[in-house]
Coordinates of C-alpha atoms in Angstrom, one line a residue:
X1 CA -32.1 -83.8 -123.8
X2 CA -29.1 -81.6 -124.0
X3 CA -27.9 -79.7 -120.7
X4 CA -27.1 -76.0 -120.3
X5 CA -26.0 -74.3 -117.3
X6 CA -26.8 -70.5 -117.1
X7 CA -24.7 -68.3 -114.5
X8 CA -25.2 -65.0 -113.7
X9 CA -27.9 -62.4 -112.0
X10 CA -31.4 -61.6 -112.6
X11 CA -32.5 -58.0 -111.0
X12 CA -35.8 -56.4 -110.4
X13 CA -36.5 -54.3 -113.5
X14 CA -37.5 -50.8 -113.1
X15 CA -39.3 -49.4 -116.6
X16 CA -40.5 -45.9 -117.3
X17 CA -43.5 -45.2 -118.9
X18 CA -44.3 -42.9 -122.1
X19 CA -46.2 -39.9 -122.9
X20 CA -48.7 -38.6 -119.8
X21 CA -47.7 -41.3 -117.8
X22 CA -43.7 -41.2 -118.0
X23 CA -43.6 -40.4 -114.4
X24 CA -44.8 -43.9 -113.7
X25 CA -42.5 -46.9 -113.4
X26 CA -43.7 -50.7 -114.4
X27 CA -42.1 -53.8 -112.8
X28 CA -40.4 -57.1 -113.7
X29 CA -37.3 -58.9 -114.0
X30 CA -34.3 -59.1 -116.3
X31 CA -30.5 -60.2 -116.9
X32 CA -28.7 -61.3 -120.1
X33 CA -27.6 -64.8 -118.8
X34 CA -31.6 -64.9 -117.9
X35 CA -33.1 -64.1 -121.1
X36 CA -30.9 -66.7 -122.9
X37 CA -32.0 -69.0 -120.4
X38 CA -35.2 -68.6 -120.6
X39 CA -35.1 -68.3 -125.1
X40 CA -32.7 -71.6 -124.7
X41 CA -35.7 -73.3 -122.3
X42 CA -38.2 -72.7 -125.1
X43 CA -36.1 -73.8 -127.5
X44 CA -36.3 -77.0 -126.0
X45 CA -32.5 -77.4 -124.5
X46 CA -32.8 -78.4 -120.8
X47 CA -31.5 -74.9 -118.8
X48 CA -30.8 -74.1 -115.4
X49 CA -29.8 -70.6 -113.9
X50 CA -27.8 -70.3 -111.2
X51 CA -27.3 -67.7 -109.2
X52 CA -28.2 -66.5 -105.9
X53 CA -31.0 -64.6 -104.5
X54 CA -32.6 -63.3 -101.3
X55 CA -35.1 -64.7 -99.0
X56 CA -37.7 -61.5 -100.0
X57 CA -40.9 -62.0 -101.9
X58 CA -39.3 -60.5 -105.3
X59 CA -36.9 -63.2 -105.2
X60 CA -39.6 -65.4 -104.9
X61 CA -41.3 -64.3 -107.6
X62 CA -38.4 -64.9 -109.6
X63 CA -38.1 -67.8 -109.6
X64 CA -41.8 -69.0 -109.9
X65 CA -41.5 -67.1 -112.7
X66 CA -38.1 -68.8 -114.3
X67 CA -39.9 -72.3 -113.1
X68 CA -43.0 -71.3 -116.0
X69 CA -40.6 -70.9 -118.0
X70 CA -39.0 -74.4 -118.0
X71 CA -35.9 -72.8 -116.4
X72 CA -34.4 -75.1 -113.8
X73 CA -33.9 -73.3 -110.4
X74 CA -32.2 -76.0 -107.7
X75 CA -28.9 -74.4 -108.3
X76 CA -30.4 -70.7 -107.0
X77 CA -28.9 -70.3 -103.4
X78 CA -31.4 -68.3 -101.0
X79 CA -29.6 -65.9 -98.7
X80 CA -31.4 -64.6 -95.7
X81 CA -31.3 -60.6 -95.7
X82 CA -30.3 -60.4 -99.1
X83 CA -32.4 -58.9 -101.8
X84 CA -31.8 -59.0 -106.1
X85 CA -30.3 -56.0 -107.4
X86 CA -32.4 -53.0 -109.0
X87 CA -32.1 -51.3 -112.4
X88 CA -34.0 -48.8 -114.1
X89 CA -34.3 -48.2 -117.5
X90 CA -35.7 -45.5 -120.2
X91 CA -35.9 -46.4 -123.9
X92 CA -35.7 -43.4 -126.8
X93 CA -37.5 -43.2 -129.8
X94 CA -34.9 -45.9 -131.6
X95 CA -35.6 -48.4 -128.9
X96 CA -32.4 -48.0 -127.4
X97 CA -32.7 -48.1 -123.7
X98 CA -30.2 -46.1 -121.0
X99 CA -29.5 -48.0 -117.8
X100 CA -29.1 -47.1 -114.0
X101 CA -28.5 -49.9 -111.2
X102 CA -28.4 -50.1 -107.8
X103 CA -26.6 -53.7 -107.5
X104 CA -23.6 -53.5 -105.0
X105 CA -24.9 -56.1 -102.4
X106 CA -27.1 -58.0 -104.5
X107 CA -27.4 -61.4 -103.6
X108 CA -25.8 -62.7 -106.8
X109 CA -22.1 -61.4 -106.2
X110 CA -21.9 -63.5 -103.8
X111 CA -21.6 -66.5 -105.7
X112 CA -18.7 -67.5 -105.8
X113 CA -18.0 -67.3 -101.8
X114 CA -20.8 -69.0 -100.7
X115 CA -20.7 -72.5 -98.4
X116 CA -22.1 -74.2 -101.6
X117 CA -19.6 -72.4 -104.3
X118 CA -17.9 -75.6 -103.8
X119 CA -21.0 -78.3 -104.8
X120 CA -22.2 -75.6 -107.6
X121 CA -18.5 -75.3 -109.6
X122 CA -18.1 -79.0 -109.9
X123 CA -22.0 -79.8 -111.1
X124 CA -21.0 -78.1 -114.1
X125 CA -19.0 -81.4 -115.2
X126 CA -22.3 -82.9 -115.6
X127 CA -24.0 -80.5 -118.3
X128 CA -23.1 -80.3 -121.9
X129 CA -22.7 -76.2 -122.0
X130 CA -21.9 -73.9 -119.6
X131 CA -22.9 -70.2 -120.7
X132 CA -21.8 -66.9 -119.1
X133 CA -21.3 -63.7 -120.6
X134 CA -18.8 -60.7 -119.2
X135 CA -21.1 -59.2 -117.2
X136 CA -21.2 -62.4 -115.0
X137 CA -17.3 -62.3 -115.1
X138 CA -17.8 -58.7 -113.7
X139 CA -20.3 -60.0 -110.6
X140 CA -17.0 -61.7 -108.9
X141 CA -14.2 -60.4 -107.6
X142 CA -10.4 -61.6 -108.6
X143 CA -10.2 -64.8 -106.3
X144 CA -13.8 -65.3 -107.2
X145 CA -13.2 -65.4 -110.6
X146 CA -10.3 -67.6 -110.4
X147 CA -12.5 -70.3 -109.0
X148 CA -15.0 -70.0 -111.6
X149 CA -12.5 -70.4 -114.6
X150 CA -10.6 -73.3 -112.8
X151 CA -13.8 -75.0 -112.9
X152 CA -15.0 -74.3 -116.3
X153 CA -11.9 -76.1 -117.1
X154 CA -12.3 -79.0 -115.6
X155 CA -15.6 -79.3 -116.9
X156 CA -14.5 -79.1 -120.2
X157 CA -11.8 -82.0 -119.4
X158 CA -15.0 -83.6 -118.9
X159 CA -16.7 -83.0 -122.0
X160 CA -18.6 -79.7 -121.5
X161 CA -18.2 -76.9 -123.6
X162 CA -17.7 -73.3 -122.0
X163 CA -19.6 -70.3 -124.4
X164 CA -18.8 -67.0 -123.6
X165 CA -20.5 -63.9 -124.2
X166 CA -18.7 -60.7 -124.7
X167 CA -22.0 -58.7 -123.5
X168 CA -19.6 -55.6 -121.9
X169 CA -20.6 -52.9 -119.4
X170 CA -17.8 -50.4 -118.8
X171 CA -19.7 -49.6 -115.3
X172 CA -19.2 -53.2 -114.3
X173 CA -15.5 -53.2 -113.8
X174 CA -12.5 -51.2 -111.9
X175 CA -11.0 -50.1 -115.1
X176 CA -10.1 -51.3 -118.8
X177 CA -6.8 -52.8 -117.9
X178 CA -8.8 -55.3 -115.5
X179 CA -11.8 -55.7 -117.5
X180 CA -9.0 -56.5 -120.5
X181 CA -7.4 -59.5 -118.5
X182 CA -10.2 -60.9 -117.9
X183 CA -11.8 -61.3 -121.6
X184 CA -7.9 -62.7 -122.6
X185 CA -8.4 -65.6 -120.0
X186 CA -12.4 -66.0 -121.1
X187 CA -10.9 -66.3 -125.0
X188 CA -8.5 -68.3 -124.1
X189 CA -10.8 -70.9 -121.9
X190 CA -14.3 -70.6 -124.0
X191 CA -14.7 -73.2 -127.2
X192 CA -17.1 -70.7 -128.2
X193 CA -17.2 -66.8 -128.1
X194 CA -20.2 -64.9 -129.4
X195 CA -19.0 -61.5 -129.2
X196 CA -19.8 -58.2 -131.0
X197 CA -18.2 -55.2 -132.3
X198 CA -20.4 -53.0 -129.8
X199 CA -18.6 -54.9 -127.3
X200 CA -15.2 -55.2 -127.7
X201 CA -14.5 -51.7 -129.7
X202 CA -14.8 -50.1 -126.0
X203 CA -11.8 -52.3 -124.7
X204 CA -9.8 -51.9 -128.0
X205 CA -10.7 -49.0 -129.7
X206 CA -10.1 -48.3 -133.8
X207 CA -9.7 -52.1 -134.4
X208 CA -11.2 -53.6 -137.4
X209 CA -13.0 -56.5 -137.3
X210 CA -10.1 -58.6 -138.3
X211 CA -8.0 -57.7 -135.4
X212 CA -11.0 -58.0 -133.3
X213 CA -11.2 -61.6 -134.2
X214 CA -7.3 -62.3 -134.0
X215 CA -7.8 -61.1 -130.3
X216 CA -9.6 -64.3 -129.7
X217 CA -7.9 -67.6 -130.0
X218 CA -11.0 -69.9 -130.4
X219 CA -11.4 -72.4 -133.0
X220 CA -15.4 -70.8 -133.4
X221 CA -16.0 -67.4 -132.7
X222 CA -18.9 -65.2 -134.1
X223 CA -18.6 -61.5 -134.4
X224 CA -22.0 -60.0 -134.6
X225 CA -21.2 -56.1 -136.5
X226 CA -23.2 -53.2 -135.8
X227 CA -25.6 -53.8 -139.4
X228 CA -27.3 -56.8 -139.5
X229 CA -24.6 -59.2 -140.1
X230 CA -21.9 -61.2 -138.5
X231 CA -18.9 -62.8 -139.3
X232 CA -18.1 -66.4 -137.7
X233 CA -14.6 -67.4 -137.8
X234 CA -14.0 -71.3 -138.0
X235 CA -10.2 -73.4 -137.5
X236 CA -9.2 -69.7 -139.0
X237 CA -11.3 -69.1 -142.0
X238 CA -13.7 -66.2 -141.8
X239 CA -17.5 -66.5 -143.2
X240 CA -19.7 -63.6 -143.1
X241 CA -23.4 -63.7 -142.9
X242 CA -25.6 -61.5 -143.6
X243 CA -29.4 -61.0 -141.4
X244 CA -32.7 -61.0 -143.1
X245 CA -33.8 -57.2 -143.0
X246 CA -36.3 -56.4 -139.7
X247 CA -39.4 -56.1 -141.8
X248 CA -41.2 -54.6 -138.6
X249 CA -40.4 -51.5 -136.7
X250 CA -37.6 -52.0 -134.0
X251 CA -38.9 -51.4 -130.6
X252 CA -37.1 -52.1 -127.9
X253 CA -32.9 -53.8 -128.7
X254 CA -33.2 -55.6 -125.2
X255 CA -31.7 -59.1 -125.2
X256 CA -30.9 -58.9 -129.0
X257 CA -27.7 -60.6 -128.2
X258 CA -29.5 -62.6 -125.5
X259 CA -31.8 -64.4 -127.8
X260 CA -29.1 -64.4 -130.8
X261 CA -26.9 -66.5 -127.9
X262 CA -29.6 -68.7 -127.1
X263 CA -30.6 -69.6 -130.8
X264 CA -26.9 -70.3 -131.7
X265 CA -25.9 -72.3 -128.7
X266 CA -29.8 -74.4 -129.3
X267 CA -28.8 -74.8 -132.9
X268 CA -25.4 -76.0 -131.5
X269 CA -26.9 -78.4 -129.3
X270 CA -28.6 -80.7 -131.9
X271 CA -25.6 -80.8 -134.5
X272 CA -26.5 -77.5 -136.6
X273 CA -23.0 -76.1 -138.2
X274 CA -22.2 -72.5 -136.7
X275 CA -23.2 -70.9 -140.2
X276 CA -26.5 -72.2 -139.6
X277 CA -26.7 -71.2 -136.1
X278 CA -25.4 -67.9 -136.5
X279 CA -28.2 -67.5 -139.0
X280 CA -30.9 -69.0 -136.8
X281 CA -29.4 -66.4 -134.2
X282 CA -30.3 -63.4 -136.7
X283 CA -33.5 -64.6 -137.0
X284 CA -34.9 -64.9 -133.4
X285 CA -32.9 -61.8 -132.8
X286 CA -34.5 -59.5 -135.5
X287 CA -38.1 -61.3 -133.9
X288 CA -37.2 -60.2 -130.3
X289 CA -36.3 -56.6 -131.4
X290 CA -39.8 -55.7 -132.7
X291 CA -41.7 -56.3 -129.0
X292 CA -41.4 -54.2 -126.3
X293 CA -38.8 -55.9 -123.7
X294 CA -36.7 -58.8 -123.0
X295 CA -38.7 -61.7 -123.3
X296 CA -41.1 -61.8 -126.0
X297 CA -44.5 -63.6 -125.5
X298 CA -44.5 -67.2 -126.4
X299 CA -46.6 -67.6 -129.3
X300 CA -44.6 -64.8 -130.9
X301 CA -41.9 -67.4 -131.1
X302 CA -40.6 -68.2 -134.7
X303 CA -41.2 -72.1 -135.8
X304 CA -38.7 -74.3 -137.5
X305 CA -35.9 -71.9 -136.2
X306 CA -33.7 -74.7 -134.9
X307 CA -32.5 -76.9 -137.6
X308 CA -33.5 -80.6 -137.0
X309 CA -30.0 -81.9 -136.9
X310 CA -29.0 -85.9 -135.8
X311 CA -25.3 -84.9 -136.7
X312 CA -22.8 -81.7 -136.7
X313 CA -22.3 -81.2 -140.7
X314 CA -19.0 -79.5 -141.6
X315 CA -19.4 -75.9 -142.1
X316 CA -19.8 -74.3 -145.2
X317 CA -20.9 -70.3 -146.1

């Protein structure tokens, strides 16, 4: 079984209600690098988080929860005093949900500064894909970050692949310039980027999508566009591909890209071409935007979305 290693944070999930009961707030969990885990676990790729948590009963329900799932946990570090962070969210009429956190001390920034930073950053060696997205980038400071990237490449010296995620929050960084740096040495390290124009037109506005993708130096690189479609750009040749139109009503656009990351990098995993993964990406996407949250209830899970793959096949449009 192929190996993935997930990094980033999970929070305690704050969600409004509608109509007489708005006033009242459900709770659960949620984190893009999380929901891909946990969509890349049913898919059948063997995936562990890691991160850090507290020692607080939230936490522990965490990860009880992530272990149903099939998500590997021995790589979550418990701190004592620590707690996850919070967010809160409302969604509109669209489905498009507004976000407020309450994060600064969370555990999971710590990461990278931790007595076992050390052990974690050269375990990655040992798995076939290491997955992060920008707003794990954004967790760590400078010197922080600088570990993390030294040991992505060393894992890739040692066969692993590093996909990156482009998922952007302006909130999550000191300022453009910074958050800009950063991306440039994530492009320039990843052997996969799955970004999207909602992303990247924030940190280099009025671009088209062709000087979006000659931002990124990688040999594959899928930009996902705001219709349902998405161009991947292979060795330098551009294929777009268009999504099967969401025959149900969109509900809730939580951990669209999660799931479309999870389904690519499965596809990946078991020697489907991008265009096919992209494709299979779409698919589980336009599923997960018709339920109500982040992680869609298992038998609502699309079959034959992985294509059954002994070899990588060149890819063709």
């Amino acid at each position: 079984m192929s190996k993935v290693a997930c990094i980033g944070e999970c929070m305690v999930e704050l969600k409004q209600a509608q109509g007489i009961q708005a006033g009242l707030f459900s709770r659960g969990y949620g984190g893009d690098t999380l929901n891909t885990a946990v969509y890349l676990a049913r898919l059948g790729a063997g995936t562990d988080y890691i991160t850090a948590l507290g020692d607080d009963p939230l936490s522990d329900e965490m990860i009880a929860g992530w272990a149903a799932e099939g998500v590997g946990t021995g790589w979550v570090i418990r701190l004592p005093g620590k707690l996850p962070g919070l967010y809160l969210i409302e969604t509109d009429e669209k489905g498009e949900r507004r976000f407020f956190h309450w994060r600064d001390s969370a555990a999971a920034r710590s990461l990278m500064d931790l007595p076992q930073t050390a052990e974690i950053l050269n375990s990655l060696a040992g798995y076939d894909v290491v997955y992060l997205s920008a707003i794990t980038l954004s967790l760590y400071g400078a010197a922080g970050r600088t570990r993390l990237f030294a040991a992505l490449k060393r894992a890739r010296e040692n066969g692993a692949r590093f996909a990156f995620d482009t998922n952007f929050r302006a909130r999550g960084w000191p300022d453009l310039d910074v958050a800009r740096a950063v991306f440039q040495e994530a492009f320039a390290t990843a052997d996969i980027v799955l970004a999207s124009t909602e992303d990247l037109l924030p940190l280099y506005p009025d671009m088209t999508n062709e000087a979006l993708l000659a931002r990124i130096p990688g040999a594959e690189v899928v930009l996902k566009l705001s219709e349902p479609a998405s161009i991947v750009r292979l060795e330098s040749v551009p294929y777009p591909i268009k999504a099967k139109p969401v025959e149900a009503p969109v509900v809730d656009t939580t951990a669209a890209g999660d799931s479309f990351a999870a389904a690519y990098v499965a596809a990946r995993l078991v020697g489907a071409d991008p265009i096919e993964a992209a494709r299979a990406g779409h698919r589980l996407a336009g599923i997960v935007v018709c339920h109500p949250g982040a992680i869609i209830p298992r038998a609502e899970m699309p079959s034959g979305l992985i294509p059954n793959h002994a070899n990588s096949r060149k890819a063709s449009p």
